[in-house]
JSON list of C-alpha atoms in Angstrom, two decimals:
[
{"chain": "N", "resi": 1, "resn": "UNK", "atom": "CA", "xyz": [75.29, 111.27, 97.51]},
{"chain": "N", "resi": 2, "resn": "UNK", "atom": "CA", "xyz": [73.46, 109.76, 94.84]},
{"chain": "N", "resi": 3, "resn": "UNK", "atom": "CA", "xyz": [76.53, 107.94, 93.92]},
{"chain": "N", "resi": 4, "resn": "UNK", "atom": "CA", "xyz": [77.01, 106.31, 97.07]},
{"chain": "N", "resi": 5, "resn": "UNK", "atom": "CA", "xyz": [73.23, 105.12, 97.10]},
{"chain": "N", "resi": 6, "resn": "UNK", "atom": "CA", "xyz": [73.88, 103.30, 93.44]},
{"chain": "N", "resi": 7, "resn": "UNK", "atom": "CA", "xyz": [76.95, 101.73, 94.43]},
{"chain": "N", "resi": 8, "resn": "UNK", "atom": "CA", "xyz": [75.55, 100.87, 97.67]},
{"chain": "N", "resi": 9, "resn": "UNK", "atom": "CA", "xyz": [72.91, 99.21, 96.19]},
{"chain": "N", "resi": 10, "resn": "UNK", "atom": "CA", "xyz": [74.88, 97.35, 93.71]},
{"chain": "N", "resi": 11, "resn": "UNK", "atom": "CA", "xyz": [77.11, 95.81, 96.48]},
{"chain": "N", "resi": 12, "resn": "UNK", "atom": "CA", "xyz": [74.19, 94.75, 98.17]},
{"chain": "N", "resi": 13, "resn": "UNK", "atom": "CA", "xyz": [72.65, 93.04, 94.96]},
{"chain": "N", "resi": 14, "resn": "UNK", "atom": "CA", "xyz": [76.55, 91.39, 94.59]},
{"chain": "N", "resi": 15, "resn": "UNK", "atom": "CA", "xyz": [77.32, 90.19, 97.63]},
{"chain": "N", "resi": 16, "resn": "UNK", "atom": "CA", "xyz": [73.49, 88.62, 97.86]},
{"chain": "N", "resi": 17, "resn": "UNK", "atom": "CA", "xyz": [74.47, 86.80, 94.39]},
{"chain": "N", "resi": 18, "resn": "UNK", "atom": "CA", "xyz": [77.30, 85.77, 95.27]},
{"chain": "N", "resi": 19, "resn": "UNK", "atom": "CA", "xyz": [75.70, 83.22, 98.46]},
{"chain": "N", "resi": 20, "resn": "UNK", "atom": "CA", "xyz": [73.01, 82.82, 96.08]},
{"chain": "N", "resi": 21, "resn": "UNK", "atom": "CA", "xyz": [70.43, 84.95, 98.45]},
{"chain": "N", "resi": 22, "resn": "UNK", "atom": "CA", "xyz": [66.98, 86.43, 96.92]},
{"chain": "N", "resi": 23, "resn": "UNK", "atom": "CA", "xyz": [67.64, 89.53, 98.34]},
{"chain": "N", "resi": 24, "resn": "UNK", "atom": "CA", "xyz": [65.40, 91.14, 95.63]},
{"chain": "N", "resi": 25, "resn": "UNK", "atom": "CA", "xyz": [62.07, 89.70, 98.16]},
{"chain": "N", "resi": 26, "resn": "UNK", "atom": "CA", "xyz": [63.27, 92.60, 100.79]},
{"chain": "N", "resi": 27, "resn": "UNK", "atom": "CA", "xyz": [63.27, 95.68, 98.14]},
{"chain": "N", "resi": 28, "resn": "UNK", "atom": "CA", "xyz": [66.57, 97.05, 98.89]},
{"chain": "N", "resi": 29, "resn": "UNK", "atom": "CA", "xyz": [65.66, 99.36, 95.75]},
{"chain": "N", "resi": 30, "resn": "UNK", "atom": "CA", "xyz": [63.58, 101.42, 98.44]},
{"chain": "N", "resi": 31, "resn": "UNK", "atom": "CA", "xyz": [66.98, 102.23, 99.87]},
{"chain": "N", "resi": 32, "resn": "UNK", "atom": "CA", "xyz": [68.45, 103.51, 96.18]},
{"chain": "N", "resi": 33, "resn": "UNK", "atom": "CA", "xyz": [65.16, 105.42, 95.39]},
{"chain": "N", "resi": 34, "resn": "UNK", "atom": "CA", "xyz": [64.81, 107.22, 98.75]},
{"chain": "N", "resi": 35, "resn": "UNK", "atom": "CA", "xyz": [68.59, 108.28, 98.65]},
{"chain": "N", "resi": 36, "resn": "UNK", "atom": "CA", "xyz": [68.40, 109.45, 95.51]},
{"chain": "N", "resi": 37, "resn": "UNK", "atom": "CA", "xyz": [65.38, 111.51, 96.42]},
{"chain": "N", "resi": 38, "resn": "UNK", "atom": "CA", "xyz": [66.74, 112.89, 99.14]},
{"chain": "N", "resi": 39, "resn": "UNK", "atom": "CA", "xyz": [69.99, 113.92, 97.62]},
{"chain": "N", "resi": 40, "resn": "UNK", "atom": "CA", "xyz": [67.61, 115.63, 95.04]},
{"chain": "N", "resi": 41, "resn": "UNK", "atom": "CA", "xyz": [65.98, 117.52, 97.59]},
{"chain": "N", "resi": 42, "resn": "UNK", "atom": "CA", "xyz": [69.15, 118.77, 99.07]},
{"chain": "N", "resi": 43, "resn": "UNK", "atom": "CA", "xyz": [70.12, 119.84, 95.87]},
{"chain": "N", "resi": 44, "resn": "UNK", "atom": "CA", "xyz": [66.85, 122.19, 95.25]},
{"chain": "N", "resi": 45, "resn": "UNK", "atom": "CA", "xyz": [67.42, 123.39, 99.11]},
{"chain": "N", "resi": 46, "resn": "UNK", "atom": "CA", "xyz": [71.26, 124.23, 98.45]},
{"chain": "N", "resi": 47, "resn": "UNK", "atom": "CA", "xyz": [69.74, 126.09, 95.43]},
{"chain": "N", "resi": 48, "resn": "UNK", "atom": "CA", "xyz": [67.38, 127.96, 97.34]},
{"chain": "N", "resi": 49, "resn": "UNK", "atom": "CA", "xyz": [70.24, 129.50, 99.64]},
{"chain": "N", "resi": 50, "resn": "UNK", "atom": "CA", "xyz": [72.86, 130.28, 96.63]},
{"chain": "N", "resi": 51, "resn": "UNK", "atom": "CA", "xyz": [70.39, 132.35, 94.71]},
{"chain": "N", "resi": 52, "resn": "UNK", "atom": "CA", "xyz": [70.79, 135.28, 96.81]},
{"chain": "N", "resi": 53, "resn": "UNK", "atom": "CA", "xyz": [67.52, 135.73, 97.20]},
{"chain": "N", "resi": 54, "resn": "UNK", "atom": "CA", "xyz": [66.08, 133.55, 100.00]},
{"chain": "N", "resi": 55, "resn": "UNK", "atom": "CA", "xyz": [62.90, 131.27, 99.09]},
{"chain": "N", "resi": 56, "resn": "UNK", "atom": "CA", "xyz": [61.90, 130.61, 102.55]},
{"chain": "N", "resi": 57, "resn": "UNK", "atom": "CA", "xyz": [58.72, 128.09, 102.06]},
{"chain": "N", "resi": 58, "resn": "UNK", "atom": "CA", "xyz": [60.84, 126.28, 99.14]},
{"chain": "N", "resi": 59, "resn": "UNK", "atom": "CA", "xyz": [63.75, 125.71, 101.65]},
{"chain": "N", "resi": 60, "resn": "UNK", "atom": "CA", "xyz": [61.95, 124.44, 104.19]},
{"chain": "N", "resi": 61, "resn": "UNK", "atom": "CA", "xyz": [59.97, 122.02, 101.82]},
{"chain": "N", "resi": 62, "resn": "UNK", "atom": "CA", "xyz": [63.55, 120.60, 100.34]},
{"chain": "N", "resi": 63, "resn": "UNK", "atom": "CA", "xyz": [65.19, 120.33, 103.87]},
{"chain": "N", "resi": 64, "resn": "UNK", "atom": "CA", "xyz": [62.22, 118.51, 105.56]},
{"chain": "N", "resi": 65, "resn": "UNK", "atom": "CA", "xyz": [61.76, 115.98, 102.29]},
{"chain": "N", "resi": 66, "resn": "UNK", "atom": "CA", "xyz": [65.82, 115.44, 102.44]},
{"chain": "N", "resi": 67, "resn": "UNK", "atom": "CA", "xyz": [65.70, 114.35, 105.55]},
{"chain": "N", "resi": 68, "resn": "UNK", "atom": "CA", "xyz": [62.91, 112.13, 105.14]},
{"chain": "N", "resi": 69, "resn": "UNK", "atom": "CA", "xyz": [64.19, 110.44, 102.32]},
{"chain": "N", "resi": 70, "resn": "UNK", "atom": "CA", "xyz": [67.20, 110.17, 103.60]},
{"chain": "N", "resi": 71, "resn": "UNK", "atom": "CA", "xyz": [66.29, 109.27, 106.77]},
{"chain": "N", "resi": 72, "resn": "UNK", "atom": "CA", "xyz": [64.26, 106.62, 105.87]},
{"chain": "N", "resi": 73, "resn": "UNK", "atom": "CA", "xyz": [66.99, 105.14, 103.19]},
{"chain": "N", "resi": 74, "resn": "UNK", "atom": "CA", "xyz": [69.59, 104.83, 106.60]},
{"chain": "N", "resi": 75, "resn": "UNK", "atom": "CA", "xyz": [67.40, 103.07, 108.58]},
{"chain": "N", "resi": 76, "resn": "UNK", "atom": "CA", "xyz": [65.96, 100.62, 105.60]},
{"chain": "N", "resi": 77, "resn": "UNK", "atom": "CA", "xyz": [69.54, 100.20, 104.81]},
{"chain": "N", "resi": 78, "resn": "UNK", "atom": "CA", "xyz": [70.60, 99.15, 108.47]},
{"chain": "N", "resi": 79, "resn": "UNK", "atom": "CA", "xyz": [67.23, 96.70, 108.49]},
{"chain": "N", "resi": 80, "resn": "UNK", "atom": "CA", "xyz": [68.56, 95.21, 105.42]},
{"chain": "N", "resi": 81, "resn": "UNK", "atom": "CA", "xyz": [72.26, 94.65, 106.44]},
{"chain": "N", "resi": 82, "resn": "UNK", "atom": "CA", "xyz": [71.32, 92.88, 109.83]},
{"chain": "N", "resi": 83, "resn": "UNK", "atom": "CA", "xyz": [69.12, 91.02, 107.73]},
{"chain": "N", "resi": 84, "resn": "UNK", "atom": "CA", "xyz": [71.52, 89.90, 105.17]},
{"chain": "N", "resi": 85, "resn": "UNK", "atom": "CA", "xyz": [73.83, 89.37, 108.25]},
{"chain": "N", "resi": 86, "resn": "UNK", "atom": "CA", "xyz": [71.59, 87.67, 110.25]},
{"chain": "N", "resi": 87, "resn": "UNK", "atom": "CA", "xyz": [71.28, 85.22, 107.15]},
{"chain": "N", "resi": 88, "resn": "UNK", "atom": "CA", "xyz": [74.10, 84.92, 105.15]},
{"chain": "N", "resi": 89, "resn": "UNK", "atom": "CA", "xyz": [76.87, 86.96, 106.83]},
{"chain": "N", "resi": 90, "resn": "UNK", "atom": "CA", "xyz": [76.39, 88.78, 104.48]},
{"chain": "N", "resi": 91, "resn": "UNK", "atom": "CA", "xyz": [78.69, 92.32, 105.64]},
{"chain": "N", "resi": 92, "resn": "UNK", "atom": "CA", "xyz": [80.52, 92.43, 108.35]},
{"chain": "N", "resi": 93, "resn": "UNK", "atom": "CA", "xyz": [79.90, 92.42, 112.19]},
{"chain": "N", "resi": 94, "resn": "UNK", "atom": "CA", "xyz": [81.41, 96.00, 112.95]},
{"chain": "N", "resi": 95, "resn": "UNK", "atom": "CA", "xyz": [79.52, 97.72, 110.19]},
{"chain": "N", "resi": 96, "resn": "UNK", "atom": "CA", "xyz": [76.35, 96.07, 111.31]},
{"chain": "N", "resi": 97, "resn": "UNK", "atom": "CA", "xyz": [76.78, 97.14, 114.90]},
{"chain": "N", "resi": 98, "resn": "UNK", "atom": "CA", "xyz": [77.31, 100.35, 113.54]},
{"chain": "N", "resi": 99, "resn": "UNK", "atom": "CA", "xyz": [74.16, 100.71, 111.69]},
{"chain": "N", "resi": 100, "resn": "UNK", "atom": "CA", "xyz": [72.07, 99.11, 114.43]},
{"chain": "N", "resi": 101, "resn": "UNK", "atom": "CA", "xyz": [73.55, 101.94, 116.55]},
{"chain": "N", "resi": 102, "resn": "UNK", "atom": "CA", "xyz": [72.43, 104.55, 113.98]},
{"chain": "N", "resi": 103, "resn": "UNK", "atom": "CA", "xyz": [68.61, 103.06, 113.47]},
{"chain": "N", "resi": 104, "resn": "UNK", "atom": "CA", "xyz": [68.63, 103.38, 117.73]},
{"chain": "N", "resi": 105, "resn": "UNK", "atom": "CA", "xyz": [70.32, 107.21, 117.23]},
{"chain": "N", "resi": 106, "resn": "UNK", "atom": "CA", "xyz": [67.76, 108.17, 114.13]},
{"chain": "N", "resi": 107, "resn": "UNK", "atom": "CA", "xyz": [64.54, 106.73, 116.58]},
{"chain": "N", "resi": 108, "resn": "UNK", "atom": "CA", "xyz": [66.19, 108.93, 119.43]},
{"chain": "N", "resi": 109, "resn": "UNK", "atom": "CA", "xyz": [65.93, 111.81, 117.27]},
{"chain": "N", "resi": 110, "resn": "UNK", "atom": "CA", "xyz": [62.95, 111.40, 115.99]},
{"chain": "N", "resi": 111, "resn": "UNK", "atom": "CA", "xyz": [61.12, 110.71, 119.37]},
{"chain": "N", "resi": 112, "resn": "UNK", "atom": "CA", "xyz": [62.83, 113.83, 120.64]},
{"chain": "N", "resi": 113, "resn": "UNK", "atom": "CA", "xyz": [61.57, 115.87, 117.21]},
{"chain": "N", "resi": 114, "resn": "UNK", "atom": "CA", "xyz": [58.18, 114.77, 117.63]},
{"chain": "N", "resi": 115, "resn": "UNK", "atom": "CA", "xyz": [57.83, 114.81, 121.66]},
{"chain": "N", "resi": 116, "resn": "UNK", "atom": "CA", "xyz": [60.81, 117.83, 122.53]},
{"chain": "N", "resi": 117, "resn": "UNK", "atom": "CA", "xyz": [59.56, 120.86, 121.90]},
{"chain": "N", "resi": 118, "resn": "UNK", "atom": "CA", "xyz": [60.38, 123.70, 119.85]},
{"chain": "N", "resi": 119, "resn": "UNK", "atom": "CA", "xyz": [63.85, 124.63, 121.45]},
{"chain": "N", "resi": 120, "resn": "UNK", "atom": "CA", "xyz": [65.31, 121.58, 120.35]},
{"chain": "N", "resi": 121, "resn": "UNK", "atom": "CA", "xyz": [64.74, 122.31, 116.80]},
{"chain": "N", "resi": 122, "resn": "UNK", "atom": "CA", "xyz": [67.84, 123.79, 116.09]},
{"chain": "N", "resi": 123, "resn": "UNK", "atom": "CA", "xyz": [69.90, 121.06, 117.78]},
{"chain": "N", "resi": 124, "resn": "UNK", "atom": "CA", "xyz": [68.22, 118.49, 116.48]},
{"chain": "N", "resi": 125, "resn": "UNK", "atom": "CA", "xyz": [68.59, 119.26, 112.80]},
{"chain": "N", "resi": 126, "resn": "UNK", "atom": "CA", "xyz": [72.50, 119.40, 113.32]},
{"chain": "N", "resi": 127, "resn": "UNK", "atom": "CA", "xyz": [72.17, 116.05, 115.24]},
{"chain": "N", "resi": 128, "resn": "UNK", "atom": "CA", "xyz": [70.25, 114.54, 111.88]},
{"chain": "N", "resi": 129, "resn": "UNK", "atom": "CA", "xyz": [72.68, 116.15, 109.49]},
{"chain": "N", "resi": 130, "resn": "UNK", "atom": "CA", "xyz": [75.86, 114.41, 111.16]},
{"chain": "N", "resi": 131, "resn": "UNK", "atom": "CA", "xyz": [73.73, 111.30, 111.51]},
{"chain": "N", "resi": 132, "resn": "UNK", "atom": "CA", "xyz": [73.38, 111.48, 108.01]},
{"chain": "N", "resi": 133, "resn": "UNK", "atom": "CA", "xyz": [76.43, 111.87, 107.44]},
{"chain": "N", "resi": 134, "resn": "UNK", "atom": "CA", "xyz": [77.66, 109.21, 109.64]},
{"chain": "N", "resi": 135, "resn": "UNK", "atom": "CA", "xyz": [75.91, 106.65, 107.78]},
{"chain": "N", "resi": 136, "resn": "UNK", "atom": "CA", "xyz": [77.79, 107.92, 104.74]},
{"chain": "N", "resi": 137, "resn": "UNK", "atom": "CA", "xyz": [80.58, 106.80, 106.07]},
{"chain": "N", "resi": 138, "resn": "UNK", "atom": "CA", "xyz": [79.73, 103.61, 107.50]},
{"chain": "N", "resi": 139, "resn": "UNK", "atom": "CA", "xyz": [78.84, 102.68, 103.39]},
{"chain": "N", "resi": 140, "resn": "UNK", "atom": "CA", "xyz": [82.30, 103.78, 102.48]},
{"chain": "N", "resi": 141, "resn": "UNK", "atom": "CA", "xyz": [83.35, 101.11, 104.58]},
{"chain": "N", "resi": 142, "resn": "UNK", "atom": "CA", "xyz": [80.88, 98.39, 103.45]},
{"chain": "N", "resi": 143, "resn": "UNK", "atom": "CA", "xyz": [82.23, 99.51, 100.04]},
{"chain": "N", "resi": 144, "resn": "UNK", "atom": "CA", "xyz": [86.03, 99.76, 100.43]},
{"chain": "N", "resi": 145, "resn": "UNK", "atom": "CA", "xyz": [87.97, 96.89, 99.92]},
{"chain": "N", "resi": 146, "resn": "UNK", "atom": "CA", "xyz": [85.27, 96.00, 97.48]},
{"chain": "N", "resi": 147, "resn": "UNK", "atom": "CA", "xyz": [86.32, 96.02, 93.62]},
{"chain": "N", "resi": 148, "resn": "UNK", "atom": "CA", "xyz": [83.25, 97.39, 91.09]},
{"chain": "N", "resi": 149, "resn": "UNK", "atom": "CA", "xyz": [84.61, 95.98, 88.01]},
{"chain": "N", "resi": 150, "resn": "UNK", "atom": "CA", "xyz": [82.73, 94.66, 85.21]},
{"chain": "N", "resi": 151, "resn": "UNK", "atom": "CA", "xyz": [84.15, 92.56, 83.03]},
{"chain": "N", "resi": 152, "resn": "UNK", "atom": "CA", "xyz": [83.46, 92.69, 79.64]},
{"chain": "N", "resi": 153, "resn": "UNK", "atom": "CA", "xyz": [85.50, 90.11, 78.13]},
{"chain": "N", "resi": 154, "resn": "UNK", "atom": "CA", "xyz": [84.20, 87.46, 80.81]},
{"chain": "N", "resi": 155, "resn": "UNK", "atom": "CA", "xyz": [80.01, 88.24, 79.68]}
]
């Protein structure tokens, strides 16, 4: 996870170079340091589980802050790309449509966590988690095609 944020974020910064576009004025580092929190958090929660012996109030701490973090690096990085698409074309459509369509499913689910209830708990934490995950996959595709090589010879 915390891979995907950095390179994520340095394809951002890369492309925005490349049409000469100050993305730096938007913080897209919000998006890197977020991510990275929240894969930290999932980390400690995993940890919690594997020990054998269940830490109950830790677990629940780590999940909640995972998916806050996480949560809020998704939707600041589907702002950002309609932004940078909106501006520079910066991206491309699909993937853009894509994210919009996960910022509209992450509201959803929040509105429904807030407003639903207690029996939708359950549900709605596997509904997050694939979220979550979908948006992991929607930066593999910003990403492929994409070569992160540094040249040294060339600096």
């Amino acid at each position: 996870m915390i891979m995907s944020y950095f390179i994520n974020h340095f394809v951002i910064l890369q492309r925005a170079y490349e049409k000469v576009f100050h993305v730096r004025k938007y913080h897209p580092e919000i998006i890197l340091i977020c991510g990275i929190m929240g894969a930290l958090f999932l980390t400690i929660n995993t940890a919690t589980i594997d020990t054998g012996i269940m830490n109950t109030p830790l677990h629940v701490f780590c999940a909640g802050n995972f998916f806050a973090f996480t949560l809020v690096a998704n939707f600041y990085n589907g702002v950002l790309s309609v932004i940078l698409y909106r501006k520079e074309r910066i991206g491309s459509f699909g993937n853009t449509v894509m994210k919009v369509l996960m910022i509209i499913a992450l509201v959803i689910q929040i509105y429904i966590s807030i407003y639903g209830g207690s029996g939708i708990q359950h549900t709605l934490e596997f509904t997050l988690a694939f979220t979550v995950l979908a948006n992991f996959f929607i930066l593999a595709k910003d990403v492929s095609g994409y070569e992160l090589v540094y040249d040294v010879a060339t600096k």
